[in-house]
């Protein structure tokens, strides 16, 4: 994150999302740079990464189709879903 100097490397392998803090990969297909505030907005659902990139509040370097592929792998679910049903 550009304002906190945090680096997070996110990888997806065999359908499993993994992350490592304080790591970077020079050969990454896509690198995103954003502030903690923008990350929080994306996390809370008030904006999306794509909207943030278009608005200029986030920066994408590399193959942006990788972002669309990554987003397509994520599930939308109700926050209060039933874990056990009768």
mmCIF file of C-alpha atoms in Angstrom:
data_model
loop_
_atom_site.group_PDB
_atom_site.id
_atom_site.type_symbol
_atom_site.label_atom_id
_atom_site.label_comp_id
_atom_site.label_asym_id
_atom_site.label_seq_id
_atom_site.Cartn_x
_atom_site.Cartn_y
_atom_site.Cartn_z
ATOM 1 C CA UNK A 1 0.000 0.000 0.000
ATOM 2 C CA UNK A 2 1.425 3.260 -1.068
ATOM 3 C CA UNK A 3 0.710 5.130 2.168
ATOM 4 C CA UNK A 4 1.864 2.437 4.613
ATOM 5 C CA UNK A 5 4.670 0.836 2.533
ATOM 6 C CA UNK A 6 3.040 -2.591 3.059
ATOM 7 C CA UNK A 7 3.574 -5.200 0.344
ATOM 8 C CA UNK A 8 1.265 -8.178 -0.033
ATOM 9 C CA UNK A 9 1.855 -10.935 -2.574
ATOM 10 C CA UNK A 10 -1.358 -12.740 -3.537
ATOM 11 C CA UNK A 11 -1.252 -16.011 -5.463
ATOM 12 C CA UNK A 12 -3.906 -18.510 -6.514
ATOM 13 C CA UNK A 13 -2.843 -22.101 -7.029
ATOM 14 C CA UNK A 14 -5.189 -25.075 -7.438
ATOM 15 C CA UNK A 15 -8.147 -22.929 -6.391
ATOM 16 C CA UNK A 16 -6.519 -21.785 -3.150
ATOM 17 C CA UNK A 17 -5.795 -18.121 -2.465
ATOM 18 C CA UNK A 18 -2.550 -17.531 -0.560
ATOM 19 C CA UNK A 19 -0.925 -14.324 0.549
ATOM 20 C CA UNK A 20 2.457 -13.354 1.944
ATOM 21 C CA UNK A 21 3.161 -10.047 3.618
ATOM 22 C CA UNK A 22 6.304 -8.039 2.983
ATOM 23 C CA UNK A 23 6.951 -9.883 -0.272
ATOM 24 C CA UNK A 24 6.936 -8.859 -3.898
ATOM 25 C CA UNK A 25 7.374 -10.741 -7.165
ATOM 26 C CA UNK A 26 9.045 -8.937 -10.050
ATOM 27 C CA UNK A 27 7.549 -11.463 -12.476
ATOM 28 C CA UNK A 28 3.956 -10.935 -11.283
ATOM 29 C CA UNK A 29 1.404 -10.651 -14.086
ATOM 30 C CA UNK A 30 -0.217 -7.650 -12.374
ATOM 31 C CA UNK A 31 0.826 -5.231 -9.658
ATOM 32 C CA UNK A 32 -1.737 -3.070 -7.863
ATOM 33 C CA UNK A 33 -0.840 0.030 -5.867
ATOM 34 C CA UNK A 34 -3.435 1.615 -3.619
ATOM 35 C CA UNK A 35 -3.776 3.328 -0.265
ATOM 36 C CA UNK A 36 -5.133 1.735 2.894
ATOM 37 C CA UNK A 37 -8.245 3.938 2.584
ATOM 38 C CA UNK A 38 -8.982 2.657 -0.931
ATOM 39 C CA UNK A 39 -8.329 -0.934 0.197
ATOM 40 C CA UNK A 40 -10.834 -0.440 3.022
ATOM 41 C CA UNK A 41 -13.439 0.923 0.581
ATOM 42 C CA UNK A 42 -12.974 -2.109 -1.689
ATOM 43 C CA UNK A 43 -13.108 -4.476 1.293
ATOM 44 C CA UNK A 44 -16.307 -2.868 2.582
ATOM 45 C CA UNK A 45 -17.871 -2.971 -0.878
ATOM 46 C CA UNK A 46 -18.328 0.769 -1.321
ATOM 47 C CA UNK A 47 -16.180 0.635 -4.482
ATOM 48 C CA UNK A 48 -14.412 -1.974 -6.594
ATOM 49 C CA UNK A 49 -10.813 -2.338 -7.714
ATOM 50 C CA UNK A 50 -11.885 -1.734 -11.312
ATOM 51 C CA UNK A 51 -13.701 1.481 -10.334
ATOM 52 C CA UNK A 52 -10.715 2.616 -8.266
ATOM 53 C CA UNK A 53 -8.348 2.074 -11.185
ATOM 54 C CA UNK A 54 -10.657 4.010 -13.537
ATOM 55 C CA UNK A 55 -10.951 6.827 -10.969
ATOM 56 C CA UNK A 56 -7.169 6.976 -10.558
ATOM 57 C CA UNK A 57 -7.219 6.157 -6.835
ATOM 58 C CA UNK A 58 -5.507 2.826 -7.543
ATOM 59 C CA UNK A 59 -2.797 2.000 -10.065
ATOM 60 C CA UNK A 60 -2.508 -1.224 -12.075
ATOM 61 C CA UNK A 61 0.708 -2.197 -13.857
ATOM 62 C CA UNK A 62 0.680 -5.284 -16.034
ATOM 63 C CA UNK A 63 -2.011 -7.433 -17.596
ATOM 64 C CA UNK A 64 -5.306 -6.055 -16.275
ATOM 65 C CA UNK A 65 -7.188 -9.061 -17.642
ATOM 66 C CA UNK A 66 -5.563 -10.975 -14.762
ATOM 67 C CA UNK A 67 -7.565 -8.787 -12.363
ATOM 68 C CA UNK A 68 -10.810 -9.673 -14.150
ATOM 69 C CA UNK A 69 -9.868 -13.371 -14.015
ATOM 70 C CA UNK A 70 -9.099 -13.099 -10.293
ATOM 71 C CA UNK A 71 -12.366 -11.277 -9.553
ATOM 72 C CA UNK A 72 -14.307 -13.930 -11.481
ATOM 73 C CA UNK A 73 -12.955 -16.564 -9.066
ATOM 74 C CA UNK A 74 -14.445 -14.836 -6.021
ATOM 75 C CA UNK A 75 -17.870 -15.726 -4.651
ATOM 76 C CA UNK A 76 -20.504 -13.277 -3.480
ATOM 77 C CA UNK A 77 -22.334 -14.577 -0.446
ATOM 78 C CA UNK A 78 -24.686 -13.272 2.185
ATOM 79 C CA UNK A 79 -22.830 -12.115 5.268
ATOM 80 C CA UNK A 80 -25.247 -13.893 7.566
ATOM 81 C CA UNK A 81 -25.517 -17.252 5.858
ATOM 82 C CA UNK A 82 -26.727 -20.354 7.712
ATOM 83 C CA UNK A 83 -23.857 -22.578 8.818
ATOM 84 C CA UNK A 84 -26.111 -25.310 10.183
ATOM 85 C CA UNK A 85 -29.658 -25.761 9.018
ATOM 86 C CA UNK A 86 -32.290 -28.007 10.591
#
